[in-house]
Amino acid sequence: MTHAAALPASSGADERSTLERAYSRITWRLIPFLATLWVLAWLDRVNIGYAKLQMLDDLAFSEAVYGLGAGIFFLGYFFFEVPSNLLLEKIGARKTIMRITIGWGLVCIAQMFVKTPGMFYFLRFLLGVFEAGFYPGIILYLTYWYPTTRRARAFGLFMSATALAGVIGGPLAGAIMTGLHGLNGWSGWQWLFLIEGIPSVLAGVVTMFYLTNKPQEAKWLSAEEKRLVLADIERDHGQLGDREHSFLSALRNPKIWLLVLIFFCVIGANSSLTFFAPTLVKQLGFTSTMQIGWIMSAIYLLGAAGMILNGRHSDRKKEARLHCGVAALVGAVGLTVVALVSDNTAVALAALAVAVVGTMSAIPVFWQLPSYFLSGSAAAAGIALINSIANLAGFGAPWMLGVVKTNTGSFTGGLLAVAAIEALTLLIILAVIPRRMNTRA
């Protein structure tokens, strides 16, 4: 159904034009700001991977301590995702997003004072507690402003901020840690947490004044624009039907748990690369933090290109299962080569880029797979369940890599294990995902 067709037959060209103009205003008002917040959230989540290059020596932390601290973020993320969204529905997005953004910014800053493993674990867990509500909260928030026929584009624009954060995160971390190291008696990693945490706190304050909870409260929309948008969304709600028991329906569907397993395999690899790729680059002989940052920026730029190209090709071919599974297999092959050819810098670096590109390219295409089994309200509950549980891989994989490195002195065994798990993605998809797009459980 087209957007124009979604309007009543009695609606004329003027109303359609007004509605399009209203959605354009909504997009320009909300998406750039929300994407900026997501960039800040991503930087504050993954900057530990760059801080690690200095802080482990300064604090005498083992790789196992780092791995547990990096991964424990996702435990906080898991336990507080649903409560945060419930609070958003109760008090509104403006207050909730403000609280979340200021909270993770303050926790990021507090990490500069870490002295012991216990304090490190606590602050990483707390960072996950605050950030847990952001991504699902924004997804819920955007449903207040867009009908289902317009949400995919809005979600895509918002999620593209992840790639942008990956591109700028490395050089920014390198510049801060290199240029400010020793200033005021602080190490570069301490300055990194301080400088990247402050903008989040300020952005949280801005959120309170800038964000609008719902369309009916938007002073920047005309009365006619608000009326048409609310009518459009109300029609969309009516077409979706009753969603009260959708969460229980998703829990009873065994195919959902298979999708959880598939995404778990991909997220395990993605989290391992997120938190350990800078260390892997350093072990290849690149000792300059600035140099490592630029290398990671180039790799993430390739990853962003892979996400876009794989997604476009998937849409054009109307095929998602192999686009997801094969991309994950490519990522697994890259991880395997990194693990086995660490003595050849050029090959290992190219393999690391392949691992990042393959793994990142699998993620957006994966989200087409739930539609093979679910539709309407059941899809909404199923997607939330998949994302929440599968992200626990972000806890287990980095912890396992750190333990393996501490006990063996090498990442080889851990990387091979992560690669094997990621390779299972294709096998599970081939076994449980039907070829035909219109197949339903």
Coordinates of C-alpha atoms in Angstrom, one line a residue:
M1 CA 0.0 0.0 0.0
T2 CA 1.3 3.4 -0.9
H3 CA 1.2 6.3 1.5
A4 CA -1.3 8.1 -0.7
A5 CA -3.5 5.1 -0.8
A6 CA -3.5 5.0 3.0
L7 CA -5.6 8.2 3.0
P8 CA -9.4 8.1 2.8
A9 CA -10.8 8.2 -0.7
S10 CA -12.3 11.6 0.1
S11 CA -8.9 13.1 0.8
G12 CA -7.8 15.4 -1.9
A13 CA -4.4 16.3 -3.3
D14 CA -4.1 19.2 -0.8
E15 CA -4.5 16.8 2.2
R16 CA -2.0 14.4 0.7
S17 CA 0.5 17.2 0.2
T18 CA 0.0 18.5 3.7
L19 CA 0.5 15.0 5.2
E20 CA 3.7 14.5 3.2
R21 CA 4.9 17.9 4.3
A22 CA 4.1 17.0 7.9
Y23 CA 6.1 13.8 7.8
S24 CA 9.0 15.6 6.2
R25 CA 9.0 18.1 9.1
I26 CA 8.8 15.2 11.6
T27 CA 11.8 13.5 10.0
W28 CA 14.0 16.6 9.8
R29 CA 13.0 17.6 13.4
L30 CA 13.5 14.2 15.0
I31 CA 15.9 11.9 13.1
P32 CA 19.1 14.0 13.0
F33 CA 18.8 14.8 16.7
L34 CA 18.1 11.1 17.6
A35 CA 20.9 9.9 15.4
T36 CA 23.3 12.3 17.1
L37 CA 22.3 10.9 20.5
W38 CA 22.9 7.3 19.1
V39 CA 26.4 8.3 17.9
L40 CA 27.1 9.6 21.4
A41 CA 25.7 6.4 23.0
W42 CA 27.8 4.2 20.7
L43 CA 31.0 6.1 21.3
D44 CA 30.5 5.9 25.1
R45 CA 29.7 2.2 24.8
V46 CA 32.7 1.1 22.7
N47 CA 35.4 3.7 23.7
I48 CA 36.5 1.1 26.3
G49 CA 38.1 -0.8 23.4
Y50 CA 40.5 2.1 22.7
A51 CA 40.9 3.0 26.4
K52 CA 42.1 -0.6 26.9
L53 CA 45.3 0.2 24.9
Q54 CA 46.5 2.2 27.9
M55 CA 44.4 1.5 30.9
L56 CA 45.3 -2.2 31.3
D57 CA 49.0 -1.4 31.8
D58 CA 48.1 1.6 34.1
L59 CA 45.8 -0.5 36.3
A60 CA 47.5 -3.9 35.9
F61 CA 44.3 -5.4 34.7
S62 CA 44.4 -8.8 32.9
E63 CA 42.7 -9.5 29.6
A64 CA 40.1 -11.6 31.6
V65 CA 39.3 -8.6 33.8
Y66 CA 38.8 -6.4 30.7
G67 CA 36.7 -9.0 28.9
L68 CA 34.4 -9.4 31.8
G69 CA 34.1 -5.6 32.2
A70 CA 33.5 -5.1 28.5
G71 CA 30.8 -7.8 28.4
I72 CA 29.0 -7.1 31.7
F73 CA 27.6 -4.0 30.0
F74 CA 25.2 -6.3 28.2
L75 CA 23.8 -7.8 31.5
G76 CA 22.7 -4.4 32.5
Y77 CA 21.3 -3.9 29.0
F78 CA 19.4 -7.2 29.3
F79 CA 17.8 -6.7 32.7
F80 CA 16.7 -3.1 32.2
E81 CA 15.5 -2.9 28.6
V82 CA 11.9 -3.7 29.3
P83 CA 11.5 -1.6 32.5
S84 CA 12.9 1.4 30.8
N85 CA 10.4 1.2 28.0
L86 CA 7.6 0.8 30.5
L87 CA 8.7 4.0 32.2
L88 CA 8.9 5.8 28.8
E89 CA 5.2 4.9 28.2
K90 CA 4.4 6.2 31.7
I91 CA 6.3 9.5 31.9
G92 CA 7.0 10.2 28.2
A93 CA 10.0 10.1 25.9
R94 CA 11.4 13.5 26.7
K95 CA 12.0 12.8 30.4
T96 CA 13.1 9.2 29.8
I97 CA 15.6 10.0 27.0
M98 CA 16.9 12.9 29.1
R99 CA 17.5 10.6 32.1
I100 CA 19.1 7.9 30.0
T101 CA 21.5 10.3 28.1
I102 CA 22.6 12.2 31.2
G103 CA 23.0 8.9 33.1
W104 CA 25.3 7.2 30.6
G105 CA 27.3 10.4 30.1
L106 CA 27.9 10.6 33.9
V107 CA 28.9 7.0 34.1
C108 CA 31.2 7.4 31.1
I109 CA 32.9 10.2 32.9
A110 CA 33.1 8.2 36.1
Q111 CA 35.1 5.5 34.4
M112 CA 38.1 7.8 34.3
F113 CA 38.4 7.2 38.1
V114 CA 38.5 3.4 37.9
K115 CA 41.1 1.9 40.1
T116 CA 39.9 -1.7 40.8
P117 CA 38.3 -4.5 38.8
G118 CA 35.2 -4.2 41.1
M119 CA 34.7 -0.6 40.3
F120 CA 35.3 -1.3 36.6
Y121 CA 32.6 -4.0 36.6
F122 CA 30.1 -1.9 38.5
L123 CA 30.4 1.1 36.2
R124 CA 30.3 -1.0 33.0
F125 CA 27.1 -2.7 34.3
L126 CA 25.7 0.7 35.2
L127 CA 26.5 2.0 31.7
G128 CA 24.4 -0.9 30.3
V129 CA 21.6 -0.1 32.7
F130 CA 21.3 3.4 31.4
E131 CA 21.8 2.7 27.8
A132 CA 19.5 -0.3 27.8
G133 CA 16.5 1.9 27.4
F134 CA 17.8 4.1 24.6
Y135 CA 17.6 1.9 21.5
P136 CA 14.3 0.2 22.2
G137 CA 13.0 3.5 23.6
I138 CA 13.7 5.3 20.3
I139 CA 12.1 2.5 18.4
L140 CA 9.0 2.8 20.5
Y141 CA 9.1 6.6 20.3
L142 CA 9.2 6.6 16.5
T143 CA 6.0 4.4 16.4
Y144 CA 4.2 7.4 18.0
W145 CA 5.2 9.5 14.9
Y146 CA 5.1 7.2 12.0
P147 CA 2.7 4.5 10.7
T148 CA 4.1 1.1 9.8
T149 CA 4.4 2.0 6.1
R150 CA 6.9 4.8 7.0
R151 CA 8.8 3.3 9.8
A152 CA 11.4 1.2 7.9
R153 CA 12.9 4.3 6.4
A154 CA 12.9 6.2 9.7
F155 CA 14.5 3.3 11.5
G156 CA 17.1 3.0 8.8
L157 CA 18.1 6.6 9.0
F158 CA 18.4 6.4 12.7
M159 CA 20.4 3.1 12.7
S160 CA 22.9 4.5 10.2
A161 CA 24.4 6.5 13.0
T162 CA 26.1 3.2 14.2
A163 CA 28.3 3.2 11.1
L164 CA 29.1 6.9 11.5
A165 CA 30.1 6.4 15.1
G166 CA 32.4 3.5 14.0
V167 CA 34.1 5.8 11.4
I168 CA 34.7 8.7 13.7
G169 CA 35.3 6.8 16.9
G170 CA 38.8 5.5 16.2
P171 CA 40.5 8.8 15.0
L172 CA 38.7 10.7 17.8
A173 CA 39.9 8.3 20.5
G174 CA 43.4 8.3 19.0
A175 CA 43.6 12.1 18.9
I176 CA 42.4 12.4 22.6
M177 CA 44.6 9.6 24.0
T178 CA 47.7 10.8 22.1
G179 CA 47.3 14.5 22.4
L180 CA 46.2 14.8 26.0
H181 CA 48.2 11.9 27.6
G182 CA 49.8 13.2 30.8
L183 CA 48.0 16.5 30.8
N184 CA 47.0 17.4 34.4
G185 CA 48.5 14.2 35.5
W186 CA 45.8 12.1 33.7
S187 CA 46.4 9.3 31.2
G188 CA 45.0 9.5 27.7
W189 CA 42.3 6.9 28.5
Q190 CA 41.1 9.1 31.4
W191 CA 40.8 12.1 29.1
L192 CA 38.9 9.9 26.6
F193 CA 36.2 9.0 29.1
L194 CA 35.9 12.6 30.3
I195 CA 35.8 14.3 26.8
E196 CA 33.4 11.7 25.3
G197 CA 31.1 11.7 28.4
I198 CA 30.5 15.5 28.7
P199 CA 28.7 15.9 25.3
S200 CA 26.2 13.2 26.4
V201 CA 25.4 15.0 29.6
L202 CA 24.9 18.3 27.7
A203 CA 22.8 16.5 25.0
G204 CA 20.6 15.1 27.8
V205 CA 19.9 18.6 29.0
V206 CA 19.1 19.7 25.4
T207 CA 16.7 16.8 25.1
M208 CA 14.5 18.1 27.8
F209 CA 13.9 21.3 25.9
Y210 CA 14.0 20.0 22.3
L211 CA 12.2 16.7 22.2
T212 CA 8.4 16.5 21.8
N213 CA 6.7 13.5 23.3
K214 CA 3.9 13.0 20.7
P215 CA 2.5 14.6 17.6
Q216 CA -0.4 16.2 19.4
E217 CA 2.1 18.2 21.5
A218 CA 4.2 19.4 18.5
K219 CA 4.0 23.2 18.4
W220 CA 6.1 23.0 15.2
L221 CA 3.3 21.3 13.3
S222 CA 0.2 23.2 12.2
A223 CA -3.2 22.1 13.5
E224 CA -4.0 20.6 10.1
E225 CA -0.7 18.7 10.0
K226 CA -1.3 17.3 13.5
R227 CA -4.8 16.2 12.6
L228 CA -3.8 14.4 9.4
V229 CA -0.8 12.7 11.1
L230 CA -2.8 11.5 14.0
A231 CA -5.6 10.2 11.7
D232 CA -3.0 8.4 9.6
I233 CA -1.5 6.7 12.7
E234 CA -4.9 5.8 14.1
R235 CA -5.9 4.1 10.8
D236 CA -2.6 2.2 11.0
H237 CA -3.3 1.1 14.6
G238 CA -6.7 -0.2 13.4
Q239 CA -5.2 -2.2 10.7
L240 CA -2.7 -3.9 13.1
G241 CA -5.5 -5.1 15.4
D242 CA -5.3 -6.0 19.0
R243 CA -1.7 -6.4 20.3
E244 CA -2.4 -7.1 23.9
H245 CA -1.2 -10.7 24.0
S246 CA 1.5 -10.5 21.3
F247 CA 4.4 -11.0 23.8
L248 CA 2.9 -14.3 25.0
S249 CA 2.3 -15.4 21.4
A250 CA 5.9 -14.8 20.5
L251 CA 7.1 -16.8 23.6
R252 CA 5.1 -19.8 22.4
N253 CA 6.5 -19.8 18.9
P254 CA 9.5 -22.1 18.7
K255 CA 10.7 -20.4 15.5
I256 CA 11.3 -17.2 17.5
W257 CA 13.8 -19.1 19.7
L258 CA 15.6 -20.3 16.6
L259 CA 15.9 -16.7 15.4
V260 CA 17.3 -15.8 18.9
L261 CA 19.9 -18.4 18.3
I262 CA 20.8 -17.1 14.8
F263 CA 21.1 -13.5 16.1
F264 CA 23.1 -14.7 19.1
C265 CA 25.7 -16.2 16.8
V266 CA 26.1 -12.9 14.9
I267 CA 26.1 -10.6 17.9
G268 CA 28.8 -12.8 19.6
A269 CA 31.1 -12.0 16.7
N270 CA 30.1 -8.4 16.4
S271 CA 30.7 -7.7 20.1
S272 CA 34.1 -9.5 20.0
L273 CA 35.2 -7.3 17.1
T274 CA 33.8 -4.2 18.8
F275 CA 35.7 -4.6 22.0
F276 CA 38.9 -6.4 20.8
A277 CA 39.6 -5.2 17.2
P278 CA 41.8 -2.3 18.4
T279 CA 43.8 -4.7 20.4
L280 CA 44.2 -7.1 17.5
V281 CA 45.4 -4.2 15.3
K282 CA 47.9 -3.3 18.0
Q283 CA 49.2 -6.8 18.1
L284 CA 49.9 -6.6 14.4
G285 CA 52.6 -4.0 15.1
F286 CA 50.7 -0.7 15.1
T287 CA 51.6 0.8 18.4
S288 CA 50.5 4.4 17.9
T289 CA 47.0 4.9 19.3
M290 CA 46.3 7.5 16.6
Q291 CA 47.4 5.1 13.9
I292 CA 45.2 2.3 15.3
G293 CA 42.3 4.8 15.4
W294 CA 42.6 5.6 11.7
I295 CA 42.9 2.0 10.7
M296 CA 39.7 1.1 12.6
S297 CA 38.0 4.1 11.0
A298 CA 38.9 2.8 7.5
I299 CA 37.7 -0.7 8.5
Y300 CA 34.4 0.6 9.8
L301 CA 33.9 2.6 6.7
L302 CA 34.2 -0.6 4.7
G303 CA 31.7 -2.2 7.1
A304 CA 29.2 0.6 6.6
A305 CA 29.5 0.2 2.8
G306 CA 29.0 -3.5 3.2
M307 CA 25.8 -3.0 5.2
I308 CA 24.4 -0.6 2.6
L309 CA 25.3 -2.8 -0.4
N310 CA 24.2 -6.1 1.1
G311 CA 20.9 -4.5 2.2
R312 CA 20.2 -3.0 -1.2
H313 CA 21.1 -6.3 -3.0
S314 CA 18.8 -8.2 -0.6
D315 CA 15.9 -5.8 -1.3
R316 CA 16.5 -6.0 -5.1
K317 CA 16.6 -9.8 -5.1
K318 CA 13.8 -10.1 -2.5
E319 CA 16.0 -12.6 -0.6
A320 CA 17.3 -12.3 3.0
R321 CA 18.2 -15.7 4.3
L322 CA 21.4 -16.2 2.2
H323 CA 22.3 -12.5 2.4
C324 CA 22.4 -12.8 6.1
G325 CA 23.9 -16.3 6.4
V326 CA 26.6 -15.9 3.7
A327 CA 27.6 -12.5 5.2
A328 CA 28.0 -14.1 8.6
L329 CA 30.0 -16.9 7.0
V330 CA 32.3 -14.3 5.4
G331 CA 32.7 -12.7 8.8
A332 CA 33.6 -16.1 10.3
V333 CA 36.2 -16.8 7.6
G334 CA 37.8 -13.4 8.3
L335 CA 38.0 -14.2 12.0
T336 CA 39.5 -17.5 11.3
V337 CA 42.2 -16.0 9.1
V338 CA 43.0 -13.4 11.7
A339 CA 43.4 -16.1 14.3
L340 CA 45.7 -18.3 12.2
V341 CA 47.8 -15.7 10.3
S342 CA 48.7 -13.2 12.9
D343 CA 52.4 -13.3 11.8
N344 CA 51.5 -11.7 8.4
T345 CA 50.4 -8.1 9.1
A346 CA 49.0 -7.4 5.7
V347 CA 46.9 -10.6 5.4
A348 CA 45.7 -10.4 9.0
L349 CA 44.7 -6.7 8.7
A350 CA 42.8 -7.5 5.4
A351 CA 41.1 -10.5 7.2
L352 CA 40.1 -8.3 10.1
A353 CA 38.4 -5.9 7.6
V354 CA 36.7 -8.9 6.0
A355 CA 35.5 -10.1 9.4
V356 CA 34.0 -6.6 10.3
V357 CA 32.4 -6.2 6.8
G358 CA 30.8 -9.7 6.8
T359 CA 29.6 -9.5 10.4
M360 CA 28.2 -5.9 10.1
S361 CA 26.5 -6.7 6.8
A362 CA 24.6 -9.6 8.3
I363 CA 22.9 -7.6 11.0
P364 CA 20.5 -5.3 9.1
V365 CA 19.5 -8.1 6.7
F366 CA 18.7 -10.4 9.7
W367 CA 15.8 -8.2 10.7
Q368 CA 13.9 -9.3 7.6
L369 CA 13.9 -12.9 8.8
P370 CA 11.3 -12.5 11.6
S371 CA 8.8 -11.5 8.9
Y372 CA 9.1 -15.1 7.5
F373 CA 7.2 -16.3 10.5
L374 CA 5.5 -13.3 12.1
S375 CA 3.3 -10.4 11.1
G376 CA 1.6 -7.5 12.7
S377 CA 1.7 -7.3 16.5
A378 CA 3.4 -10.7 16.9
A379 CA 6.4 -9.3 14.9
A380 CA 6.7 -6.4 17.3
A381 CA 6.9 -8.6 20.4
G382 CA 9.1 -11.2 18.6
I383 CA 11.7 -8.6 17.5
A384 CA 12.0 -7.2 21.0
L385 CA 12.4 -10.7 22.4
I386 CA 15.1 -11.6 19.9
N387 CA 17.1 -8.4 20.4
S388 CA 16.9 -8.6 24.2
I389 CA 18.1 -12.2 24.6
A390 CA 20.5 -12.4 21.7
N391 CA 22.4 -9.4 23.0
L392 CA 23.5 -11.6 26.0
A393 CA 26.1 -12.9 23.5
G394 CA 27.7 -9.4 23.9
F395 CA 28.4 -10.4 27.5
G396 CA 29.7 -14.0 26.9
A397 CA 31.9 -13.6 23.9
P398 CA 34.2 -10.7 25.2
W399 CA 34.5 -12.4 28.5
M400 CA 35.5 -15.7 26.9
L401 CA 38.1 -14.0 24.7
G402 CA 39.6 -12.3 27.7
V403 CA 39.8 -15.5 29.7
V404 CA 41.4 -17.4 26.8
K405 CA 44.0 -14.6 26.3
T406 CA 44.8 -14.6 30.0
N407 CA 45.2 -18.4 30.3
T408 CA 46.9 -19.1 27.0
G409 CA 48.7 -15.8 26.1
S410 CA 47.0 -15.7 22.7
F411 CA 43.6 -14.8 21.2
T412 CA 43.8 -17.7 18.7
G413 CA 41.6 -20.2 20.5
G414 CA 39.0 -17.6 21.4
L415 CA 38.8 -16.1 17.9
L416 CA 38.4 -19.6 16.4
A417 CA 35.6 -20.3 18.9
V418 CA 33.8 -17.1 18.0
A419 CA 34.3 -17.8 14.2
A420 CA 32.8 -21.3 14.6
I421 CA 29.8 -19.9 16.4
E422 CA 29.3 -17.2 13.7
A423 CA 29.6 -19.8 11.0
L424 CA 26.7 -21.7 12.5
T425 CA 24.5 -18.8 11.4
L426 CA 24.3 -20.0 7.8
L427 CA 23.7 -23.6 8.9
I428 CA 20.8 -22.7 11.2
I429 CA 19.3 -20.4 8.5
L430 CA 19.5 -23.1 5.9
A431 CA 17.9 -25.6 8.3
V432 CA 15.0 -23.5 9.7
I433 CA 14.3 -20.5 7.4
P434 CA 12.1 -21.3 4.4
R435 CA 13.1 -20.1 0.9
R436 CA 9.8 -18.5 0.1
M437 CA 9.2 -15.1 1.6
N438 CA 5.5 -15.7 2.1
T439 CA 6.0 -18.8 4.3
R440 CA 4.6 -18.5 7.8
A441 CA 4.9 -20.7 10.9

